[in-house]
Amino acid sequence: DAGVIQSPRHEVTEMGQEVTLRCKPISGHDYLFWYRQTMMRGLELLIYFNNNVPIDDSGMPEDRFSAKMPNASFSTLKIQPSEPRDSAVYFCASNFALGRVGGYTFGSGTRLTVV
Amino acid sequence: TQLLEQSPQFLSIQEGENLTVYCNSSSVFSSLQWYRQEPGEGPVLLVTVVTGGEVKKLKRLTFQFGDARKDSSLHITAAQPGDTGLYLCAGGSGGSNYKLTFGKGTLLTVNP
């Protein structure tokens, strides 16, 4: 298995532009998570899906952020309009096990810089 | 909100030394996981502990889950430069709303 695949690896955009981050989870994994990592705040859960359905989006910072999972093999995280404070590394992770024994498999992340 | 505090935040040691890093919370977790993250990559799962008092060993790494399931420790024996990385603990809340809460990590540097 190729693991969790994220694209792009790096994204530099100007303030106000729309940014779309993409994720392909591991086949058979029924949970998908989007995290944001910064030096100040560490890893923060933004939203997660179970069987393509959003379960908890309480971590999404504001209405500028949206996430979709149209099918079991693809998810997007969109920021519109982007702001410099959105600069961070965004990780997607997937998991197949409900409950306490499942470990996440993370992608390599997308480093977003908003200038 | 469940919080996980990791200490120390930074640790720099020489090859061959032993070390322990800690993960503490005021909340009870159904499981506790440890990850290692290298620069430019995502975290990689090292171990999951689920029972209070549980001890797991992974080669030179020893993980322990506190009796009350509120804290955990990671001990590395005879550290090597390849152990360098960011060590993250993550607590699982369990139940139908399963998700992990991560600590901010301990950045370990092992110098040759």
XYZ file of N, CA and C in Angstrom:
681
model
N 0.842 -1.199 0.000
C 0.000 0.000 0.000
C 0.873 1.243 0.000
N 0.440 2.277 -0.733
C 1.255 3.483 -0.860
C 1.118 4.387 0.344
N 0.248 4.069 1.284
C 0.054 4.930 2.429
C -0.917 6.040 2.115
N -1.017 6.990 3.027
C -1.869 8.153 2.837
C -1.136 9.143 1.939
N -1.796 9.558 0.879
C -1.148 10.419 -0.105
C -1.768 11.802 -0.064
N -0.911 12.807 0.124
C -1.380 14.184 0.154
C -0.737 14.974 -0.987
N -1.501 15.920 -1.497
C -0.958 16.813 -2.507
C -1.588 18.189 -2.381
N -0.849 19.234 -2.733
C 0.571 19.209 -3.048
C 1.416 19.073 -1.776
N 2.707 18.881 -1.895
C 3.592 18.841 -0.712
C 3.864 20.244 -0.188
N 3.948 21.176 -1.106
C 4.184 22.570 -0.737
C 3.241 23.447 -1.539
N 2.752 24.489 -0.882
C 1.870 25.434 -1.553
C 2.185 26.819 -1.031
N 2.494 27.722 -1.963
C 2.695 29.126 -1.608
C 1.637 29.923 -2.351
N 0.877 30.718 -1.629
C -0.203 31.461 -2.251
C -0.280 32.856 -1.658
N -0.950 33.724 -2.371
C -1.112 35.084 -1.873
C -2.386 35.190 -1.034
N -2.351 36.050 -0.071
C -3.500 36.298 0.780
C -4.726 36.592 -0.089
N -5.839 35.960 0.289
C -7.074 36.170 -0.440
C -7.378 35.110 -1.475
N -6.375 34.328 -1.838
C -6.579 33.285 -2.837
C -7.197 32.038 -2.204
N -7.827 31.232 -3.044
C -8.385 29.958 -2.594
C -7.304 28.885 -2.644
N -7.288 28.049 -1.621
C -6.324 26.948 -1.540
C -7.088 25.644 -1.344
N -6.715 24.632 -2.106
C -7.336 23.309 -1.953
C -6.260 22.271 -1.700
N -6.389 21.578 -0.600
C -5.476 20.503 -0.234
C -6.192 19.174 -0.452
N -5.434 18.172 -0.889
C -6.041 16.905 -1.274
C -5.455 15.738 -0.507
N -6.277 14.709 -0.329
C -5.849 13.543 0.445
C -6.488 12.285 -0.102
N -5.671 11.267 -0.242
C -6.156 9.922 -0.580
C -5.825 9.004 0.586
N -6.830 8.515 1.304
C -6.546 7.655 2.456
C -6.146 6.246 2.030
N -5.748 5.454 2.992
C -5.435 4.057 2.729
C -6.728 3.311 2.436
N -6.696 2.494 1.396
C -7.876 1.736 1.012
C -8.353 0.865 2.170
N -9.659 0.940 2.450
C -10.218 0.143 3.532
C -10.318 0.884 4.855
N -9.613 1.999 4.975
C -9.725 2.798 6.190
C -11.017 3.598 6.134
N -11.809 3.533 7.226
C -13.105 4.201 7.191
C -13.145 5.505 7.983
N -12.008 5.876 8.599
C -11.925 7.169 9.269
C -10.870 8.020 8.566
N -11.173 9.292 8.378
C -10.214 10.227 7.790
C -10.197 11.496 8.628
N -8.990 11.973 8.919
C -8.800 13.113 9.809
C -7.959 14.183 9.095
N -8.309 15.440 9.319
C -7.473 16.552 8.880
C -6.929 17.266 10.127
N -5.597 17.421 10.174
C -4.921 18.096 11.269
C -4.118 19.262 10.709
N -3.876 20.251 11.577
C -2.987 21.355 11.260
C -1.904 21.389 12.330
N -0.648 21.583 11.897
C 0.460 21.612 12.850
C 1.227 22.917 12.747
N 1.381 23.604 13.876
C 2.206 24.795 13.983
C 3.107 24.646 15.196
N 4.155 25.444 15.227
C 5.061 25.402 16.378
C 4.336 25.798 17.651
N 3.484 26.810 17.531
C 2.834 27.352 18.730
C 1.766 26.418 19.286
N 0.988 25.799 18.424
C -0.199 25.061 18.867
C -0.095 23.560 18.696
N 0.994 23.085 18.079
C 1.134 21.648 17.871
C 0.147 21.138 16.836
N -0.252 19.875 16.988
C -1.209 19.248 16.074
C -2.631 19.503 16.564
N -3.417 20.123 15.718
C -4.803 20.415 16.058
C -5.731 19.677 15.094
N -6.704 18.982 15.651
C -7.697 18.311 14.818
C -8.663 19.337 14.254
N -8.808 19.337 12.941
C -9.738 20.264 12.293
C -11.101 19.617 12.098
N -11.106 18.425 11.505
C -12.351 17.738 11.193
C -12.043 16.268 10.972
N -13.043 15.402 11.233
C -12.856 14.029 10.830
C -14.134 13.428 10.270
N -13.953 12.436 9.413
C -15.027 11.754 8.710
C -15.035 10.269 9.086
N -16.228 9.705 9.093
C -16.387 8.270 9.216
C -17.279 7.812 8.074
N -16.780 6.882 7.273
C -17.538 6.433 6.099
C -18.023 7.601 5.249
N -17.133 8.559 5.035
C -17.338 9.730 4.166
C -18.248 10.790 4.787
N -18.743 10.581 5.964
C -19.652 11.527 6.609
C -18.888 12.341 7.658
N -18.991 13.679 7.622
C -18.313 14.480 8.657
C -18.929 14.223 10.023
N -18.086 13.884 10.992
C -18.557 13.549 12.332
C -18.358 14.705 13.306
N -17.204 15.333 13.229
C -16.876 16.394 14.181
C -16.052 17.444 13.458
N -16.632 18.625 13.277
C -15.903 19.718 12.625
C -15.672 20.873 13.589
N -15.709 20.582 14.867
C -15.577 21.636 15.868
C -14.205 22.300 15.870
N -13.228 21.663 15.260
C -11.893 22.241 15.197
C -11.655 23.137 14.002
N -12.579 23.222 13.104
C -12.426 24.093 11.932
C -12.442 25.529 12.420
N -11.388 26.296 12.111
C -11.236 27.618 12.735
C -12.366 28.587 12.428
N -12.844 28.613 11.236
C -13.894 29.558 10.878
C -14.475 29.167 9.521
N -15.434 29.959 9.089
C -16.156 29.605 7.867
C -15.292 29.619 6.616
N -14.111 30.150 6.701
C -13.229 30.147 5.529
C -12.721 28.745 5.216
N -12.836 27.854 6.190
C -12.378 26.480 6.020
C -13.564 25.568 5.733
N -13.386 24.675 4.751
C -14.407 23.672 4.478
C -13.722 22.385 4.051
N -14.351 21.258 4.324
C -13.794 19.960 3.955
C -14.899 19.083 3.395
N -14.505 18.272 2.423
C -15.449 17.350 1.809
C -14.798 15.980 1.651
N -15.640 14.977 1.591
C -15.169 13.628 1.294
C -16.195 12.985 0.369
N -16.104 13.226 -0.924
C -17.114 12.756 -1.864
C -17.156 11.237 -2.017
N -16.050 10.570 -1.729
C -16.023 9.102 -1.778
C -14.950 8.590 -0.838
N -14.862 7.273 -0.720
C -13.968 6.661 0.271
C -12.494 6.844 -0.044
N -12.177 7.309 -1.239
C -10.764 7.389 -1.609
C -10.268 8.814 -1.825
N -11.055 9.805 -1.413
C -10.633 11.171 -1.704
C -11.281 12.164 -0.743
N -10.472 13.119 -0.277
C -10.981 14.191 0.554
C -10.247 15.482 0.215
N -10.933 16.603 0.400
C -10.320 17.903 0.187
C -10.541 18.802 1.395
N -9.578 19.669 1.619
C -9.683 20.731 2.613
C -9.463 22.039 1.859
N -10.458 22.929 1.927
C -10.392 24.161 1.163
C -10.370 25.360 2.102
N -9.542 26.330 1.759
C -9.486 27.583 2.510
C -9.776 28.713 1.525
N -10.810 29.473 1.814
C -11.210 30.557 0.912
C -11.916 31.656 1.696
N -11.334 32.867 1.747
C -10.021 33.265 1.251
C -8.913 32.918 2.251
N -7.729 32.691 1.762
C -6.617 32.350 2.651
C -6.038 33.613 3.297
N -5.464 33.420 4.501
C -4.843 34.505 5.244
C -3.468 34.044 5.723
N -2.559 34.991 5.977
C -1.214 34.604 6.435
C -1.224 33.714 7.669
N -2.183 33.901 8.576
C -2.225 33.088 9.799
C -2.621 31.639 9.530
N -3.024 31.341 8.295
C -3.325 29.952 7.925
C -2.052 29.175 7.582
N -0.935 29.855 7.520
C 0.330 29.181 7.201
C 0.631 28.131 8.256
N 0.844 26.890 7.805
C 1.033 25.752 8.704
C 1.306 24.521 7.848
N 1.543 23.403 8.509
C 1.585 22.122 7.809
C 0.268 21.408 8.077
N -0.394 21.003 7.012
C -1.685 20.345 7.119
C -1.494 18.853 6.842
N -1.958 18.048 7.779
C -1.832 16.599 7.656
C -3.203 15.948 7.507
N -3.210 14.929 6.694
C -4.351 14.041 6.588
C -3.927 12.702 7.194
N -4.840 12.053 7.891
C -4.548 10.741 8.473
C -5.767 9.851 8.292
N -5.530 8.567 8.210
C -6.658 7.643 8.124
C -6.487 6.498 9.112
N -7.589 5.830 9.410
C -7.619 4.809 10.454
C -8.743 3.850 10.125
N -8.541 2.560 10.434
C -9.593 1.596 10.137
C -10.311 1.101 11.375
N -9.774 1.425 12.559
C -10.296 0.791 13.767
C -11.052 1.793 14.618
N -12.250 1.506 14.933
C -13.021 2.340 15.850
C -12.566 2.051 17.268
N -12.428 3.105 18.038
C -12.152 2.874 19.442
C -10.692 2.934 19.792
N -10.313 2.263 20.807
C -9.080 2.589 21.479
C -7.824 1.944 20.925
N -7.910 1.034 20.018
C -6.687 0.364 19.599
C -6.193 0.780 18.221
N -6.937 1.613 17.545
C -6.527 1.987 16.198
C -5.478 3.074 16.185
N -4.462 2.898 15.407
C -3.434 3.916 15.232
C -3.623 4.626 13.919
N -3.326 5.892 13.911
C -3.463 6.671 12.701
C -2.276 6.453 11.778
N -2.529 6.485 10.475
C -1.473 6.562 9.485
C -1.556 7.946 8.863
N -0.476 8.688 9.000
C -0.444 10.056 8.499
C 0.173 10.126 7.107
N -0.285 11.109 6.341
C 0.403 11.453 5.124
C 1.627 12.299 5.437
N 2.331 12.694 4.399
C 3.554 13.482 4.583
C 3.291 14.969 4.765
N 2.022 15.358 4.602
C 1.660 16.737 4.876
C 1.767 17.674 3.691
N 1.057 18.792 3.794
C 1.165 19.898 2.848
C 1.626 21.123 3.629
N 2.775 21.658 3.242
C 3.259 22.888 3.900
C 2.675 24.076 3.161
N 1.792 24.802 3.829
C 1.116 25.948 3.225
C 1.735 27.236 3.736
N 2.097 28.091 2.798
C 2.588 29.425 3.132
C 1.707 30.435 2.427
N 1.100 31.314 3.214
C 0.258 32.371 2.664
C 0.984 33.693 2.872
N 1.267 34.372 1.774
C 2.048 35.622 1.859
C 1.175 36.838 1.549
N -12.222 20.350 27.517
C -11.179 20.014 26.546
C -10.080 19.212 27.239
N -9.721 18.079 26.637
C -8.664 17.266 27.206
C -7.322 17.781 26.712
N -6.375 18.007 27.649
C -5.063 18.494 27.296
C -4.001 17.498 27.705
N -2.960 17.392 26.875
C -1.814 16.557 27.187
C -0.573 17.432 27.243
N 0.116 17.394 28.365
C 1.333 18.164 28.550
C 2.534 17.236 28.421
N 3.452 17.600 27.540
C 4.645 16.781 27.369
C 5.864 17.517 27.905
N 6.750 16.755 28.531
C 7.984 17.341 29.064
C 9.132 16.345 28.934
N 10.366 16.854 28.760
C 10.632 18.264 28.475
C 10.223 18.618 27.047
N 10.221 19.898 26.757
C 9.865 20.331 25.407
C 11.010 20.034 24.436
N 12.249 20.244 24.921
C 13.448 19.988 24.128
C 14.412 19.138 24.953
N 15.137 18.238 24.280
C 16.115 17.403 24.963
C 17.249 17.100 23.994
N 18.459 17.442 24.405
C 19.637 17.178 23.584
C 20.614 16.342 24.401
N 20.965 15.163 23.901
C 21.830 14.256 24.649
C 22.894 13.669 23.735
N 23.842 12.986 24.347
C 24.888 12.321 23.584
C 24.502 10.861 23.314
N 24.995 10.362 22.224
C 24.775 8.952 21.881
C 25.179 8.060 23.048
N 24.335 7.070 23.341
C 24.623 6.134 24.412
C 23.949 6.457 25.730
N 23.463 7.668 25.870
C 22.782 8.048 27.110
C 21.354 7.495 27.142
N 20.808 7.420 28.350
C 19.409 7.032 28.544
C 18.575 8.283 28.764
N 17.283 8.198 28.452
C 16.412 9.353 28.652
C 14.981 8.897 28.872
N 14.220 9.779 29.525
C 12.790 9.542 29.719
C 12.039 10.819 29.396
N 10.972 10.694 28.642
C 10.082 11.823 28.371
C 8.698 11.485 28.888
N 7.946 12.528 29.226
C 6.692 12.343 29.946
C 5.517 12.981 29.224
N 4.364 12.395 29.499
C 3.111 12.868 28.921
C 2.074 12.829 30.031
N 1.531 13.992 30.401
C 0.640 14.070 31.554
C -0.657 14.797 31.224
N -1.708 14.366 31.903
C -3.008 14.990 31.707
C -3.815 14.901 33.001
N -4.789 15.774 33.137
C -5.734 15.666 34.252
C -6.939 14.821 33.858
N -6.985 14.407 32.600
C -8.108 13.627 32.095
C -7.724 12.156 31.954
N -8.728 11.305 32.012
C -8.529 9.875 31.797
C -8.721 9.576 30.317
N -7.825 8.777 29.765
C -7.922 8.394 28.365
C -8.162 6.888 28.240
N -8.895 6.505 27.227
C -9.139 5.085 26.981
C -7.930 4.409 26.357
N -7.084 5.183 25.711
C -5.851 4.657 25.139
C -4.845 5.788 25.032
N -3.590 5.400 24.894
C -2.528 6.390 24.775
C -1.571 5.884 23.694
N -1.270 6.758 22.773
C -0.378 6.369 21.685
C 0.844 7.273 21.671
N 1.943 6.719 21.200
C 3.177 7.474 20.998
C 3.549 7.428 19.516
N 3.933 8.598 19.016
C 4.353 8.739 17.632
C 5.736 9.393 17.595
N 6.476 9.114 16.510
C 7.711 9.843 16.246
C 7.577 10.524 14.889
N 7.980 11.785 14.853
C 7.878 12.561 13.622
C 9.259 13.069 13.238
N 9.651 12.825 11.998
C 10.918 13.321 11.481
C 10.638 14.537 10.597
N 11.643 15.397 10.424
C 11.427 16.628 9.654
C 10.855 16.353 8.267
N 9.824 17.099 7.913
C 9.236 16.981 6.579
C 8.328 15.784 6.386
N 8.043 15.066 7.459
C 7.192 13.882 7.359
C 6.073 13.946 8.390
N 5.098 13.052 8.204
C 4.036 12.949 9.186
C 4.444 12.066 10.346
N 3.721 12.165 11.465
C 4.016 11.293 12.612
C 3.819 9.826 12.246
N 4.649 8.984 12.841
C 4.565 7.533 12.632
C 4.291 6.875 13.969
N 3.267 6.019 14.001
C 2.872 5.355 15.243
C 3.964 4.408 15.732
N 4.310 4.539 17.026
C 5.260 3.633 17.651
C 4.541 2.549 18.452
N 3.566 2.967 19.262
C 2.933 2.001 20.158
C 1.584 2.548 20.623
N 0.701 1.627 21.002
C -0.567 1.966 21.645
C -0.641 1.209 22.962
N -0.994 1.910 24.037
C -1.234 1.257 25.331
C -2.667 1.545 25.734
N -3.316 0.520 26.308
C -4.750 0.661 26.583
C -5.124 0.311 28.020
N -4.260 -0.353 28.752
C -4.590 -0.789 30.103
C -3.747 -0.027 31.120
N -4.376 0.478 32.186
C -3.630 1.165 33.226
C -2.514 0.302 33.771
N -1.307 0.863 33.864
C -0.151 0.122 34.347
C 0.573 -0.677 33.274
N 0.053 -0.659 32.071
C 0.638 -1.458 30.984
C 2.025 -0.957 30.621
N 2.927 -1.905 30.357
C 4.282 -1.595 29.901
C 4.521 -2.339 28.594
N 5.000 -1.606 27.593
C 5.342 -2.231 26.317
C 6.770 -1.869 25.958
N 7.467 -2.830 25.354
C 8.841 -2.593 24.930
C 8.950 -2.767 23.431
N 9.705 -1.849 22.833
C 9.965 -1.886 21.405
C 11.469 -1.656 21.250
N 12.212 -2.773 21.233
C 13.674 -2.718 21.175
C 14.193 -1.899 22.356
N 14.800 -0.765 22.119
C 15.377 0.051 23.196
C 14.374 1.029 23.793
N 13.141 1.004 23.325
C 12.116 1.926 23.807
C 11.164 1.182 24.745
N 10.891 1.805 25.905
C 9.947 1.242 26.870
C 8.859 2.272 27.129
N 7.616 1.866 26.945
C 6.461 2.737 27.118
C 5.656 2.251 28.316
N 5.186 3.202 29.117
C 4.357 2.834 30.257
C 3.132 3.726 30.315
N 2.000 3.130 30.610
C 0.738 3.840 30.800
C 0.472 3.880 32.291
N 0.159 5.050 32.822
C -0.067 5.190 34.250
C -1.253 4.375 34.726
N -1.239 4.028 35.999
C -2.309 3.206 36.574
C -3.680 3.841 36.383
N -3.730 5.161 36.518
C -5.000 5.872 36.401
C -5.330 6.270 34.968
N -4.503 5.882 34.038
C -4.665 6.168 32.604
C -4.724 7.670 32.324
N -3.938 8.440 33.099
C -3.871 9.878 32.862
C -2.486 10.302 32.383
N -1.507 9.407 32.453
C -0.156 9.803 32.106
C 0.599 8.630 31.500
N 1.707 8.967 30.848
C 2.517 7.942 30.211
C 3.964 8.409 30.146
N 4.862 7.462 30.004
C 6.276 7.801 29.853
C 6.887 6.947 28.764
N 7.945 7.515 28.175
C 8.724 6.821 27.152
C 10.177 6.866 27.587
N 10.766 5.702 27.750
C 12.170 5.607 28.153
C 12.962 5.008 26.997
N 14.066 5.675 26.664
C 14.962 5.160 25.617
C 16.299 4.810 26.249
N 16.736 3.617 26.007
C 18.023 3.141 26.524
C 19.080 3.245 25.434
N 20.246 3.740 25.818
C 21.383 3.823 24.877
C 20.970 4.499 23.581
N 20.558 5.758 23.692
C 20.034 6.494 22.544
C 21.048 6.543 21.396
N 20.504 6.534 20.183
C 21.306 6.599 18.973
C 20.869 7.793 18.131
N 21.740 8.293 17.268
C 21.353 9.444 16.422
C 20.070 9.194 15.628
N 19.814 7.955 15.278
C 18.589 7.631 14.555
C 17.328 7.806 15.375
N 17.480 7.986 16.685
C 16.309 8.229 17.545
C 15.886 9.694 17.503
N 16.663 10.531 16.885
C 16.353 11.964 16.801
C 15.002 12.175 16.133
N 14.197 13.060 16.738
C 12.892 13.360 16.164
C 11.978 13.993 17.195
N 10.765 14.271 16.763
C 9.744 14.835 17.653
C 8.871 13.686 18.144
N 8.813 13.493 19.443
C 8.020 12.427 20.036
C 6.708 13.008 20.540
N 5.622 12.484 20.020
C 4.283 12.975 20.334
C 3.490 11.901 21.068
N 2.801 12.318 22.117
C 1.836 11.403 22.727
C 0.440 11.856 22.323
N -0.478 10.919 22.287
C -1.846 11.214 21.871
C -2.808 10.363 22.678
N -3.809 11.012 23.242
C -4.793 10.303 24.041
C -6.070 10.082 23.260
N -6.611 8.862 23.379
C -7.848 8.519 22.709
C -9.031 8.668 23.640
N -10.094 9.297 23.147
C -11.266 9.528 23.985
C -12.253 8.384 23.937
N -12.117 7.541 22.938
C -12.955 6.366 22.881
C -14.405 6.681 22.603
N -15.239 5.658 22.698
C -16.651 5.852 22.484
C -16.992 6.063 21.028
N -18.204 6.530 20.793
C -18.665 6.698 19.424
C -18.074 7.933 18.763
N -17.543 8.835 19.556
C -16.944 10.048 18.992
C -15.430 9.953 19.090
N -14.885 8.874 18.582
C -13.474 8.595 18.762
C -12.603 9.612 18.059
N -11.659 10.176 18.781
C -10.639 11.008 18.166
C -9.467 11.106 19.125
N -8.316 11.510 18.583
C -7.105 11.629 19.376
C -6.803 13.090 19.676
N -6.315 13.321 20.889
C -5.803 14.623 21.279
C -4.301 14.493 21.431
N -3.541 15.355 20.735
C -2.092 15.270 20.736
C -1.474 16.277 21.698
N -0.360 15.869 22.328
C 0.494 16.816 23.022
C 1.345 17.564 22.003
N 2.083 18.572 22.475
C 2.903 19.354 21.556
C 4.240 18.696 21.240
N 4.589 17.674 22.020
C 5.765 16.897 21.672
C 7.027 17.253 22.429
N 7.963 16.315 22.410
C 9.324 16.513 22.912
C 10.270 16.364 21.722
N 11.036 17.406 21.462
C 12.007 17.359 20.362
C 13.330 16.823 20.891
N 13.664 15.614 20.476
C 14.872 14.930 20.940
C 15.962 15.005 19.880
N 17.142 15.413 20.321
C 18.327 15.396 19.460
C 19.381 14.523 20.115
N 19.826 13.507 19.389
C 20.887 12.635 19.885
C 22.140 12.912 19.066
N 23.140 13.424 19.743
C 24.379 13.818 19.074
C 25.382 12.662 19.039
N 26.029 12.463 17.894
C 26.992 11.351 17.799
C 28.273 11.634 18.576
